[in-house]
Amino acid sequence: MKRQLLGVAATAVLAMCFATTAQFNAAEAKEKTLKYCSEGSPENFNPQINTTGTSFDAAQPVFNGLVEFEPGTTKVIPGLAEKWDIAEDGKTYTFHLRKNVKFHSNKSFKPTRDFNADDVIATFNRMWKQDDPYYKVSGGAYDYFNDMDMPDLLKSIDKVDDYTVKFVLNEANVTFLPDIAMNFAQIHSKEYMDAMMKAGTPEKVDQDPIGTGPFSFVVYQKDAQIRYKAFKDYWGGKPKIDNLVFLISTDPAVRKAKLETGECDIMSYPNATDIKSLQANPKLQVLQQPGLNIAYLAMNVEKKPFDDVRVRKAINMAIDKKALIDAIYQGQGEPAKNPIPPTIWAYDNDIQPYPYDPEKAKELLKEAGVTSIDSDLWAMPVQRPYNPDGKRMAEMMQADLAKIGVTTHIVSYEWGEYRKRMQNGDHQMAQFGWTGDNGDPDNFMFVLLGCDAARQGGQNVAKWCNKDFTDLLVKARVNSDIKQRKELYDKAQVIFHDEVPWVPIAHSVVSVPMSKKVTGFKVHPLGIMFFTHVDKID
Amino acid sequence: MLRFLLTRVSLVIPTFLGIVFLAFMLIRLVPGDPIEVRVGERGIAPARHAQLLHDMGLDRPLYVQFFDYVGQVMHGDLGISLVTHNPVLSEFLTLFPATLELAFCAMLFAVVIGLPAGILAATKRGSTVDHVVMGVSLTGYSMPIFWWGLLLILTFSVDLGWTPVNGRLSADYYFDPVTGFMTIDSLLSEDDPMGAFLSSLSHLILPTIVLGTIPLAVIARMTRSSMLEVLGEDYIRTARAKGLSAFRVINIHALRNALIPVVTVIGLQVGTLMGGAILTENVFSWPGVGHWLVQSIYRRDYPALQGGILLIATIVIIVNLLVDLTYGLLNPRIRYKR
């Protein structure tokens, strides 16, 4: 009897575990649920303290900034600030805040008031003032706030009245607006922060977020899914979908499979090699936009023979960019000629790129009196949107350079070490790249090529410091007239082209594959995922 | 018996200390630190880097950090994750039921198919059945998990559409976790518990097969060889001579003794299962501890990784200890010899 019972029990358990895929009728969802296959788990839900695109994406549906990027472009548009005035000296920004903006609520917090100036000040003070009670909460590293030089730039933030906030800067800087359109400057509820501090659980602010955004946060199941609900009181109008679910899958091949089977409606970061098959699928569409990025080969001008501009030009002519784009980017990229991508308004399209011409390159080397070059060639150790395969790219470059008599040996290090050594200038030629933070040309040119960044340990890895070039950038930084700025950047791009400290390689295309049922989605050049205006039709 | 037990348990302590040391050192041998890996292209100013390392307590000499950690562990404190700032133990406990559910199903799958297959191969020794069972199990044993997982996904999920690609439950269902075991929680849910239950089962199928394949192969081969050995014994011949049915001879007389080494192997497979779970969970984005550990390596989340390895190792040690003890119970010669 006992044995029989055991047998029955075993069979029952077995049936539970191995019941064949009974066609289960999922509860007919009456609500519209959009499923987004994302690539990883967020660190937390506070864009002030996190650093990865994955984490920013997870917080994006919940929050608004004072100003924001327009979906699909890098144009700065009003967010929680309806309008703003900039003083003539360019140092004072006065923001007029939107009224009747509601905050979300959750189990432990119900807002008693609308959004106002106190929230703006509390948000910035947390990142800025070391004596703020929240400064040290959750690790207290405000990387983006610091990277954007906010501590040096900000002089004061004052509440003029409940709906007016005045930011005073130490110096005029027109990149301030696009800077605060970035995720790190999104606005939190002071009331919620105070309540959680009082309850002794301040870190809850970072894990169970309250914002003013189009979706309220429902739950995060670690490493599995994040759920959001459309916020019916959203100041911009209730979103068209009712539920938003992020399904986390780290493997792009698996995300692709989920999209193909309909388990997801949209997927992030497809493999470049999969784009063609995704495009061929009749149920899917692949939206694309040139990314706000650049891959380049930096030549260290402090090391011979790359101190000679003729050598640098020769290297530029020896590398077949078209072949690189076909092989490495699988056609999902375009050759670069300037240090900024063509999606930025300051791009100078009149520049003529150096042609692929190994013969001319050899002549230039001869003219420079260089008979043989033996150089290292650093290959990116990690995959990046702007460079899907650094090693293979290095091998192709090596073959190209051999044709003009340049011998190279490929070097690579662990990513942190790679970056550190390169920023110290240990290399001769090294692959590197950049993805823009805010769509401003300054965020590429000043950061990557300015004299200040050419110091040891700085971001200018060509170690190229051209005073005329940097002066133009500094002038452009304080000028709010976009036409005059464009002229300054055009001149700077001509200098860059004449001096060629880099071989600009490519700008990759950002692709977002999705079901054809999805409408209203716009690919953002900064990679931000906006779901506010997205709909799903049956 | 008590002496046997004490000998076994005393071996656990040095093993445990060794693991604490290894878990602590290995991740620190990997180049980069938790701050460097998160800063991206921009890099970080040396002063700020130093400040952040100091805030995390990572600028102290290694031995200080190590003894500090050991002291912490002794007090049952596994630290706070550097990335999420949650206690490591609570993160582990949140994720562990998912791993346990998967491992349990995989083990069940391996035993339920592996045992009969091994018995069948032994009784039909030299026949086509034997060759097929042994051939298939050798193939299964040599199958790389990553490849095998993707192959099954492409065939059964993408091409045939029979099983979901990954995850634990369809996104159409949501309920608050109670036990952490999706199959149980789904039955406890309020809206459409049966639908949710079937959804969680269908999500288990492919990962169970992938994770169970290697233990299945090992169990099948072990059962076969152990069975063959027993079948050659005199008492089996006697049993047959008495006129007992073949079924009774094999399943009652032979199997009982043949199982002793198989039980040990099953115990050892728990370790394999945990290692395999790390790979399987990554292929299927299964939100368990294996997936979490790999993410912790990428993020150089030292406390999470140390704590995770330590907890998993503890589980493997305890299971093996229990197996050793069971073995002693099954085979009296083992305990009396000591």
mmCIF file of N, CA, C and O in Angstrom, chain A residues 13 16-19 21 24-27 35 41 43 138 141 143 146-148 207 219 221-222 224 227 248-250 254 257-258 261 263 384 386 414 419-420 423 432-434 437 459, chain B residues 31 36 38-42 48 52 55 83-86 91 95 105 108-109 112 157-158 162 164-166 171-174 192 201-202 205 208 283 285 287 291-292 295 299-300:
data_model
loop_
_atom_site.group_PDB
_atom_site.id
_atom_site.type_symbol
_atom_site.label_atom_id
_atom_site.label_comp_id
_atom_site.label_asym_id
_atom_site.label_seq_id
_atom_site.Cartn_x
_atom_site.Cartn_y
_atom_site.Cartn_z
ATOM 1 N N VAL A 13 3.972 14.017 -9.265
ATOM 2 C CA VAL A 13 5.027 15.033 -9.336
ATOM 3 C C VAL A 13 5.601 15.093 -10.742
ATOM 4 O O VAL A 13 5.821 16.161 -11.313
ATOM 5 N N MET A 16 3.525 16.866 -13.038
ATOM 6 C CA MET A 16 3.643 18.296 -12.825
ATOM 7 C C MET A 16 4.836 18.867 -13.565
ATOM 8 O O MET A 16 4.761 19.907 -14.200
ATOM 9 N N CYS A 17 5.961 18.165 -13.448
ATOM 10 C CA CYS A 17 7.171 18.740 -14.026
ATOM 11 C C CYS A 17 7.233 18.558 -15.537
ATOM 12 O O CYS A 17 7.865 19.328 -16.227
ATOM 13 N N PHE A 18 6.647 17.485 -16.025
ATOM 14 C CA PHE A 18 6.855 17.202 -17.446
ATOM 15 C C PHE A 18 5.592 17.167 -18.271
ATOM 16 O O PHE A 18 5.582 16.623 -19.355
ATOM 17 N N ALA A 19 4.547 17.694 -17.724
ATOM 18 C CA ALA A 19 3.331 17.768 -18.510
ATOM 19 C C ALA A 19 3.698 18.450 -19.813
ATOM 20 O O ALA A 19 4.339 19.490 -19.794
ATOM 21 N N THR A 21 3.539 20.561 -23.235
ATOM 22 C CA THR A 21 3.050 21.929 -23.312
ATOM 23 C C THR A 21 1.570 21.971 -23.579
ATOM 24 O O THR A 21 1.145 22.147 -24.708
ATOM 25 N N PHE A 24 -2.116 26.328 -22.962
ATOM 26 C CA PHE A 24 -2.820 27.020 -21.912
ATOM 27 C C PHE A 24 -3.440 28.298 -22.466
ATOM 28 O O PHE A 24 -2.874 28.964 -23.307
ATOM 29 N N ASN A 25 -4.637 28.540 -21.994
ATOM 30 C CA ASN A 25 -5.295 29.757 -22.439
ATOM 31 C C ASN A 25 -4.994 30.863 -21.454
ATOM 32 O O ASN A 25 -5.587 30.948 -20.396
ATOM 33 N N ALA A 26 -4.052 31.660 -21.833
ATOM 34 C CA ALA A 26 -3.693 32.753 -20.945
ATOM 35 C C ALA A 26 -4.913 33.634 -20.772
ATOM 36 O O ALA A 26 -5.704 33.797 -21.687
ATOM 37 N N ALA A 27 -5.020 34.139 -19.575
ATOM 38 C CA ALA A 27 -6.155 34.997 -19.285
ATOM 39 C C ALA A 27 -6.200 36.088 -20.349
ATOM 40 O O ALA A 27 -5.231 36.805 -20.549
ATOM 41 N N LYS A 35 5.118 44.515 -24.049
ATOM 42 C CA LYS A 35 6.230 43.761 -23.466
ATOM 43 C C LYS A 35 7.533 44.134 -24.169
ATOM 44 O O LYS A 35 7.655 43.973 -25.382
ATOM 45 N N SER A 41 19.487 43.694 -15.866
ATOM 46 C CA SER A 41 18.810 44.123 -14.650
ATOM 47 C C SER A 41 19.298 45.508 -14.264
ATOM 48 O O SER A 41 20.490 45.776 -14.314
ATOM 49 N N GLU A 43 20.437 48.560 -11.833
ATOM 50 C CA GLU A 43 21.117 48.609 -10.527
ATOM 51 C C GLU A 43 20.112 49.050 -9.469
ATOM 52 O O GLU A 43 20.154 48.621 -8.328
ATOM 53 N N SER A 138 22.515 55.009 -0.456
ATOM 54 C CA SER A 138 22.779 54.101 -1.587
ATOM 55 C C SER A 138 24.132 54.354 -2.249
ATOM 56 O O SER A 138 24.253 54.366 -3.471
ATOM 57 N N ALA A 141 27.305 57.946 -4.932
ATOM 58 C CA ALA A 141 28.169 58.346 -6.046
ATOM 59 C C ALA A 141 27.280 58.892 -7.161
ATOM 60 O O ALA A 141 26.469 58.166 -7.689
ATOM 61 N N ASP A 143 27.714 59.897 -10.402
ATOM 62 C CA ASP A 143 28.705 59.932 -11.475
ATOM 63 C C ASP A 143 28.368 60.935 -12.573
ATOM 64 O O ASP A 143 29.217 61.713 -12.982
ATOM 65 N N ASN A 146 28.607 64.578 -11.571
ATOM 66 C CA ASN A 146 30.009 64.979 -11.506
ATOM 67 C C ASN A 146 30.659 65.048 -12.879
ATOM 68 O O ASN A 146 31.415 65.963 -13.180
ATOM 69 N N ASP A 147 30.350 64.053 -13.720
ATOM 70 C CA ASP A 147 30.958 64.029 -15.059
ATOM 71 C C ASP A 147 30.558 65.261 -15.869
ATOM 72 O O ASP A 147 31.292 65.710 -16.735
ATOM 73 N N MET A 148 29.365 65.755 -15.634
ATOM 74 C CA MET A 148 28.902 66.935 -16.365
ATOM 75 C C MET A 148 29.387 68.220 -15.694
ATOM 76 O O MET A 148 28.879 69.304 -15.982
ATOM 77 N N GLN A 207 14.706 52.403 -4.740
ATOM 78 C CA GLN A 207 14.291 51.066 -5.166
ATOM 79 C C GLN A 207 12.821 50.982 -5.515
ATOM 80 O O GLN A 207 12.410 50.105 -6.274
ATOM 81 N N VAL A 219 6.271 46.851 -9.782
ATOM 82 C CA VAL A 219 7.106 45.889 -9.067
ATOM 83 C C VAL A 219 8.329 45.526 -9.902
ATOM 84 O O VAL A 219 8.306 45.617 -11.133
ATOM 85 N N GLN A 221 10.758 42.256 -10.174
ATOM 86 C CA GLN A 221 11.150 40.909 -9.741
ATOM 87 C C GLN A 221 12.581 40.727 -10.207
ATOM 88 O O GLN A 221 12.836 40.658 -11.418
ATOM 89 N N LYS A 222 13.469 40.654 -9.278
ATOM 90 C CA LYS A 222 14.888 40.697 -9.586
ATOM 91 C C LYS A 222 15.285 39.760 -10.716
ATOM 92 O O LYS A 222 14.946 38.583 -10.711
ATOM 93 N N ALA A 224 14.202 39.254 -13.466
ATOM 94 C CA ALA A 224 13.160 38.646 -14.293
ATOM 95 C C ALA A 224 12.332 39.691 -15.031
ATOM 96 O O ALA A 224 12.317 39.723 -16.260
ATOM 97 N N ARG A 227 7.533 45.766 -13.854
ATOM 98 C CA ARG A 227 6.177 46.099 -14.317
ATOM 99 C C ARG A 227 5.815 47.533 -13.970
ATOM 100 O O ARG A 227 6.134 48.009 -12.877
ATOM 101 N N ILE A 248 13.477 40.708 -18.792
ATOM 102 C CA ILE A 248 14.932 40.768 -18.855
ATOM 103 C C ILE A 248 15.521 39.493 -19.447
ATOM 104 O O ILE A 248 15.264 38.396 -18.953
ATOM 105 N N SER A 249 16.281 39.640 -20.530
ATOM 106 C CA SER A 249 17.012 38.519 -21.142
ATOM 107 C C SER A 249 18.373 39.042 -21.555
ATOM 108 O O SER A 249 18.456 39.920 -22.407
ATOM 109 N N THR A 250 19.420 38.478 -20.990
ATOM 110 C CA THR A 250 20.744 39.041 -21.259
ATOM 111 C C THR A 250 21.294 38.653 -22.634
ATOM 112 O O THR A 250 22.140 39.343 -23.165
ATOM 113 N N VAL A 254 18.454 35.185 -27.556
ATOM 114 C CA VAL A 254 17.224 34.806 -26.861
ATOM 115 C C VAL A 254 16.171 35.917 -26.994
ATOM 116 O O VAL A 254 14.994 35.645 -27.226
ATOM 117 N N ALA A 257 14.670 35.555 -30.311
ATOM 118 C CA ALA A 257 13.723 34.436 -30.348
ATOM 119 C C ALA A 257 12.402 34.825 -29.692
ATOM 120 O O ALA A 257 11.323 34.490 -30.185
ATOM 121 N N LYS A 258 12.472 35.565 -28.615
ATOM 122 C CA LYS A 258 11.239 35.980 -27.922
ATOM 123 C C LYS A 258 10.408 36.933 -28.780
ATOM 124 O O LYS A 258 9.183 36.886 -28.766
ATOM 125 N N THR A 261 8.677 34.877 -31.485
ATOM 126 C CA THR A 261 7.542 34.056 -31.050
ATOM 127 C C THR A 261 6.416 34.909 -30.456
ATOM 128 O O THR A 261 5.417 34.375 -30.013
ATOM 129 N N GLU A 263 6.580 36.671 -27.698
ATOM 130 C CA GLU A 263 6.646 36.837 -26.245
ATOM 131 C C GLU A 263 7.060 38.254 -25.876
ATOM 132 O O GLU A 263 6.947 38.662 -24.723
ATOM 133 N N ARG A 384 30.929 47.262 -28.168
ATOM 134 C CA ARG A 384 30.224 48.515 -27.922
ATOM 135 C C ARG A 384 29.303 48.779 -29.107
ATOM 136 O O ARG A 384 29.577 48.306 -30.205
ATOM 137 N N TYR A 386 29.173 51.253 -30.893
ATOM 138 C CA TYR A 386 29.946 51.871 -31.979
ATOM 139 C C TYR A 386 31.032 50.959 -32.537
ATOM 140 O O TYR A 386 31.640 51.270 -33.549
ATOM 141 N N GLU A 414 42.396 44.120 -20.445
ATOM 142 C CA GLU A 414 41.078 44.158 -19.802
ATOM 143 C C GLU A 414 40.573 45.603 -19.895
ATOM 144 O O GLU A 414 41.347 46.559 -19.833
ATOM 145 N N ARG A 419 41.524 51.298 -20.941
ATOM 146 C CA ARG A 419 41.149 52.705 -20.933
ATOM 147 C C ARG A 419 42.184 53.533 -20.150
ATOM 148 O O ARG A 419 42.621 54.585 -20.600
ATOM 149 N N LYS A 420 42.604 52.980 -19.025
ATOM 150 C CA LYS A 420 43.531 53.720 -18.169
ATOM 151 C C LYS A 420 44.878 53.928 -18.872
ATOM 152 O O LYS A 420 45.403 55.028 -18.911
ATOM 153 N N GLN A 423 44.467 56.347 -21.726
ATOM 154 C CA GLN A 423 44.332 57.733 -21.267
ATOM 155 C C GLN A 423 45.657 58.274 -20.740
ATOM 156 O O GLN A 423 45.891 59.470 -20.744
ATOM 157 N N PHE A 432 39.073 53.464 -30.126
ATOM 158 C CA PHE A 432 38.246 53.941 -29.026
ATOM 159 C C PHE A 432 36.948 54.462 -29.631
ATOM 160 O O PHE A 432 36.758 54.390 -30.857
ATOM 161 N N GLY A 433 36.095 55.011 -28.822
ATOM 162 C CA GLY A 433 34.843 55.528 -29.365
ATOM 163 C C GLY A 433 34.083 56.289 -28.318
ATOM 164 O O GLY A 433 34.555 56.458 -27.183
ATOM 165 N N TRP A 434 32.898 56.732 -28.684
ATOM 166 C CA TRP A 434 32.129 57.581 -27.786
ATOM 167 C C TRP A 434 30.667 57.535 -28.167
ATOM 168 O O TRP A 434 30.335 57.483 -29.343
ATOM 169 N N ASP A 437 26.222 62.034 -24.735
ATOM 170 C CA ASP A 437 25.359 62.058 -23.558
ATOM 171 C C ASP A 437 24.119 62.909 -23.790
ATOM 172 O O ASP A 437 23.061 62.626 -23.258
ATOM 173 N N GLN A 459 40.714 62.313 -21.396
ATOM 174 C CA GLN A 459 39.904 61.590 -22.355
ATOM 175 C C GLN A 459 40.387 61.765 -23.799
ATOM 176 O O GLN A 459 40.015 60.994 -24.676
ATOM 177 N N PRO B 31 41.118 41.381 -13.202
ATOM 178 C CA PRO B 31 41.480 42.795 -13.322
ATOM 179 C C PRO B 31 40.252 43.699 -13.238
ATOM 180 O O PRO B 31 39.146 43.285 -13.567
ATOM 181 N N GLU B 36 35.820 50.857 -11.590
ATOM 182 C CA GLU B 36 36.317 50.937 -12.966
ATOM 183 C C GLU B 36 35.356 50.336 -13.974
ATOM 184 O O GLU B 36 35.210 50.831 -15.081
ATOM 185 N N ARG B 38 32.259 50.291 -14.058
ATOM 186 C CA ARG B 38 31.000 50.976 -14.331
ATOM 187 C C ARG B 38 31.184 52.347 -14.970
ATOM 188 O O ARG B 38 30.218 52.984 -15.343
ATOM 189 N N VAL B 39 32.449 52.810 -15.125
ATOM 190 C CA VAL B 39 32.598 54.196 -15.556
ATOM 191 C C VAL B 39 32.554 54.402 -17.075
ATOM 192 O O VAL B 39 32.451 55.529 -17.525
ATOM 193 N N GLY B 40 32.612 53.337 -17.864
ATOM 194 C CA GLY B 40 32.459 53.519 -19.307
ATOM 195 C C GLY B 40 33.635 54.232 -19.938
ATOM 196 O O GLY B 40 34.731 54.282 -19.384
ATOM 197 N N GLU B 41 33.399 54.837 -21.108
ATOM 198 C CA GLU B 41 34.469 55.461 -21.897
ATOM 199 C C GLU B 41 35.137 56.625 -21.173
ATOM 200 O O GLU B 41 36.285 56.928 -21.377
ATOM 201 N N ARG B 42 34.351 57.298 -20.337
ATOM 202 C CA ARG B 42 34.835 58.535 -19.759
ATOM 203 C C ARG B 42 35.992 58.337 -18.790
ATOM 204 O O ARG B 42 36.823 59.208 -18.624
ATOM 205 N N ARG B 48 38.921 60.798 -7.410
ATOM 206 C CA ARG B 48 37.547 60.370 -7.165
ATOM 207 C C ARG B 48 37.470 58.835 -7.055
ATOM 208 O O ARG B 48 36.756 58.288 -6.221
ATOM 209 N N LEU B 52 36.036 56.813 -3.862
ATOM 210 C CA LEU B 52 34.953 55.826 -3.917
ATOM 211 C C LEU B 52 35.414 54.471 -3.378
ATOM 212 O O LEU B 52 34.682 53.779 -2.673
ATOM 213 N N ASP B 55 35.337 54.739 0.255
ATOM 214 C CA ASP B 55 33.969 54.652 0.781
ATOM 215 C C ASP B 55 33.499 53.202 0.870
ATOM 216 O O ASP B 55 32.726 52.835 1.748
ATOM 217 N N VAL B 83 26.281 46.985 -5.840
ATOM 218 C CA VAL B 83 25.525 47.530 -6.964
ATOM 219 C C VAL B 83 24.113 47.925 -6.538
ATOM 220 O O VAL B 83 23.674 49.041 -6.772
ATOM 221 N N THR B 84 23.412 47.005 -5.899
ATOM 222 C CA THR B 84 22.016 47.299 -5.563
ATOM 223 C C THR B 84 21.856 47.837 -4.138
ATOM 224 O O THR B 84 20.791 48.324 -3.792
ATOM 225 N N HIS B 85 22.892 47.704 -3.329
ATOM 226 C CA HIS B 85 22.868 48.149 -1.927
ATOM 227 C C HIS B 85 21.836 47.382 -1.089
ATOM 228 O O HIS B 85 21.360 47.879 -0.083
ATOM 229 N N ASN B 86 21.491 46.184 -1.535
ATOM 230 C CA ASN B 86 20.624 45.312 -0.743
ATOM 231 C C ASN B 86 21.493 44.284 -0.023
ATOM 232 O O ASN B 86 22.556 43.930 -0.523
ATOM 233 N N GLU B 91 19.121 38.993 -1.137
ATOM 234 C CA GLU B 91 19.094 38.813 -2.589
ATOM 235 C C GLU B 91 19.155 37.327 -2.930
ATOM 236 O O GLU B 91 18.443 36.830 -3.794
ATOM 237 N N LEU B 95 16.289 34.808 -4.826
ATOM 238 C CA LEU B 95 16.526 34.144 -6.106
ATOM 239 C C LEU B 95 16.651 32.632 -5.981
ATOM 240 O O LEU B 95 16.444 31.906 -6.950
ATOM 241 N N CYS B 105 13.579 19.830 -10.593
ATOM 242 C CA CYS B 105 12.970 19.233 -11.780
ATOM 243 C C CYS B 105 14.021 18.539 -12.640
ATOM 244 O O CYS B 105 13.787 17.467 -13.186
ATOM 245 N N LEU B 108 14.973 15.290 -11.005
ATOM 246 C CA LEU B 108 13.882 14.337 -11.162
ATOM 247 C C LEU B 108 13.895 13.758 -12.582
ATOM 248 O O LEU B 108 13.787 12.547 -12.788
ATOM 249 N N PHE B 109 14.048 14.642 -13.527
ATOM 250 C CA PHE B 109 14.118 14.248 -14.932
ATOM 251 C C PHE B 109 15.274 13.266 -15.147
ATOM 252 O O PHE B 109 15.121 12.213 -15.773
ATOM 253 N N VAL B 112 14.473 9.864 -13.206
ATOM 254 C CA VAL B 112 13.333 9.127 -13.757
ATOM 255 C C VAL B 112 13.657 8.536 -15.129
ATOM 256 O O VAL B 112 13.189 7.460 -15.480
ATOM 257 N N SER B 157 10.933 26.322 -29.511
ATOM 258 C CA SER B 157 10.223 27.572 -29.254
ATOM 259 C C SER B 157 10.015 28.374 -30.537
ATOM 260 O O SER B 157 8.907 28.783 -30.843
ATOM 261 N N VAL B 158 11.127 28.558 -31.289
ATOM 262 C CA VAL B 158 11.004 29.425 -32.466
ATOM 263 C C VAL B 158 10.358 28.687 -33.633
ATOM 264 O O VAL B 158 9.372 29.147 -34.199
ATOM 265 N N TRP B 162 6.212 25.305 -29.550
ATOM 266 C CA TRP B 162 5.614 24.492 -28.481
ATOM 267 C C TRP B 162 5.884 25.035 -27.083
ATOM 268 O O TRP B 162 5.046 24.930 -26.203
ATOM 269 N N PRO B 164 7.675 28.169 -24.450
ATOM 270 C CA PRO B 164 8.129 29.558 -24.411
ATOM 271 C C PRO B 164 9.649 29.629 -24.482
ATOM 272 O O PRO B 164 10.332 28.644 -24.142
ATOM 273 N N VAL B 165 10.178 30.757 -24.910
ATOM 274 C CA VAL B 165 11.619 30.878 -25.108
ATOM 275 C C VAL B 165 12.368 30.871 -23.777
ATOM 276 O O VAL B 165 13.315 30.121 -23.582
ATOM 277 N N ASN B 166 11.950 31.720 -22.862
ATOM 278 C CA ASN B 166 12.665 31.776 -21.578
ATOM 279 C C ASN B 166 11.791 32.432 -20.519
ATOM 280 O O ASN B 166 10.625 32.722 -20.757
ATOM 281 N N ALA B 171 4.185 36.844 -19.302
ATOM 282 C CA ALA B 171 4.003 38.200 -18.758
ATOM 283 C C ALA B 171 2.522 38.538 -18.580
ATOM 284 O O ALA B 171 2.182 39.532 -17.954
ATOM 285 N N ASP B 172 1.632 37.686 -19.112
ATOM 286 C CA ASP B 172 0.200 37.941 -18.949
ATOM 287 C C ASP B 172 -0.255 37.702 -17.512
ATOM 288 O O ASP B 172 -1.336 38.119 -17.117
ATOM 289 N N TYR B 173 0.563 36.950 -16.769
ATOM 290 C CA TYR B 173 0.194 36.668 -15.377
ATOM 291 C C TYR B 173 1.099 37.452 -14.455
ATOM 292 O O TYR B 173 2.276 37.626 -14.724
ATOM 293 N N TYR B 174 0.540 37.915 -13.382
ATOM 294 C CA TYR B 174 1.399 38.450 -12.342
ATOM 295 C C TYR B 174 0.754 38.241 -10.975
ATOM 296 O O TYR B 174 -0.443 38.465 -10.798
ATOM 297 N N ASP B 192 -7.158 32.899 -12.355
ATOM 298 C CA ASP B 192 -6.775 31.816 -13.244
ATOM 299 C C ASP B 192 -5.540 31.031 -12.779
ATOM 300 O O ASP B 192 -4.522 30.998 -13.467
ATOM 301 N N LEU B 201 4.736 25.644 -15.789
ATOM 302 C CA LEU B 201 5.257 24.323 -16.191
ATOM 303 C C LEU B 201 5.902 24.386 -17.564
ATOM 304 O O LEU B 201 6.988 23.848 -17.784
ATOM 305 N N SER B 202 5.195 25.037 -18.498
ATOM 306 C CA SER B 202 5.733 25.074 -19.853
ATOM 307 C C SER B 202 7.062 25.823 -19.891
ATOM 308 O O SER B 202 7.931 25.515 -20.695
ATOM 309 N N ILE B 205 10.059 23.344 -18.930
ATOM 310 C CA ILE B 205 10.432 22.172 -19.730
ATOM 311 C C ILE B 205 11.852 22.248 -20.315
ATOM 312 O O ILE B 205 12.707 21.411 -20.013
ATOM 313 N N THR B 208 14.764 22.447 -17.786
ATOM 314 C CA THR B 208 14.891 21.173 -17.081
ATOM 315 C C THR B 208 15.658 20.181 -17.932
ATOM 316 O O THR B 208 16.579 19.512 -17.455
ATOM 317 N N VAL B 283 21.456 31.025 -20.204
ATOM 318 C CA VAL B 283 20.843 30.822 -21.525
ATOM 319 C C VAL B 283 19.363 31.206 -21.458
ATOM 320 O O VAL B 283 18.851 31.884 -22.341
ATOM 321 N N SER B 285 17.803 33.068 -19.202
ATOM 322 C CA SER B 285 17.531 34.234 -18.347
ATOM 323 C C SER B 285 16.661 33.822 -17.177
ATOM 324 O O SER B 285 15.684 34.480 -16.831
ATOM 325 N N PRO B 287 15.725 33.645 -13.585
ATOM 326 C CA PRO B 287 16.156 34.555 -12.521
ATOM 327 C C PRO B 287 16.536 33.837 -11.233
ATOM 328 O O PRO B 287 15.900 33.995 -10.195
ATOM 329 N N HIS B 291 22.393 32.980 -12.533
ATOM 330 C CA HIS B 291 22.316 34.164 -13.380
ATOM 331 C C HIS B 291 22.840 35.393 -12.612
ATOM 332 O O HIS B 291 23.615 36.194 -13.127
ATOM 333 N N TRP B 292 22.445 35.456 -11.371
ATOM 334 C CA TRP B 292 22.860 36.565 -10.486
ATOM 335 C C TRP B 292 24.373 36.569 -10.267
ATOM 336 O O TRP B 292 25.016 37.622 -10.306
ATOM 337 N N GLN B 295 26.174 37.920 -13.342
ATOM 338 C CA GLN B 295 26.053 39.382 -13.395
ATOM 339 C C GLN B 295 26.969 40.032 -12.353
ATOM 340 O O GLN B 295 27.553 41.077 -12.606
ATOM 341 N N ARG B 299 29.950 42.848 -12.835
ATOM 342 C CA ARG B 299 29.907 44.125 -12.132
ATOM 343 C C ARG B 299 30.929 44.198 -11.013
ATOM 344 O O ARG B 299 30.960 45.182 -10.295
ATOM 345 N N ARG B 300 31.729 43.145 -10.864
ATOM 346 C CA ARG B 300 32.718 43.062 -9.770
ATOM 347 C C ARG B 300 32.043 43.374 -8.437
ATOM 348 O O ARG B 300 32.568 44.151 -7.634
#
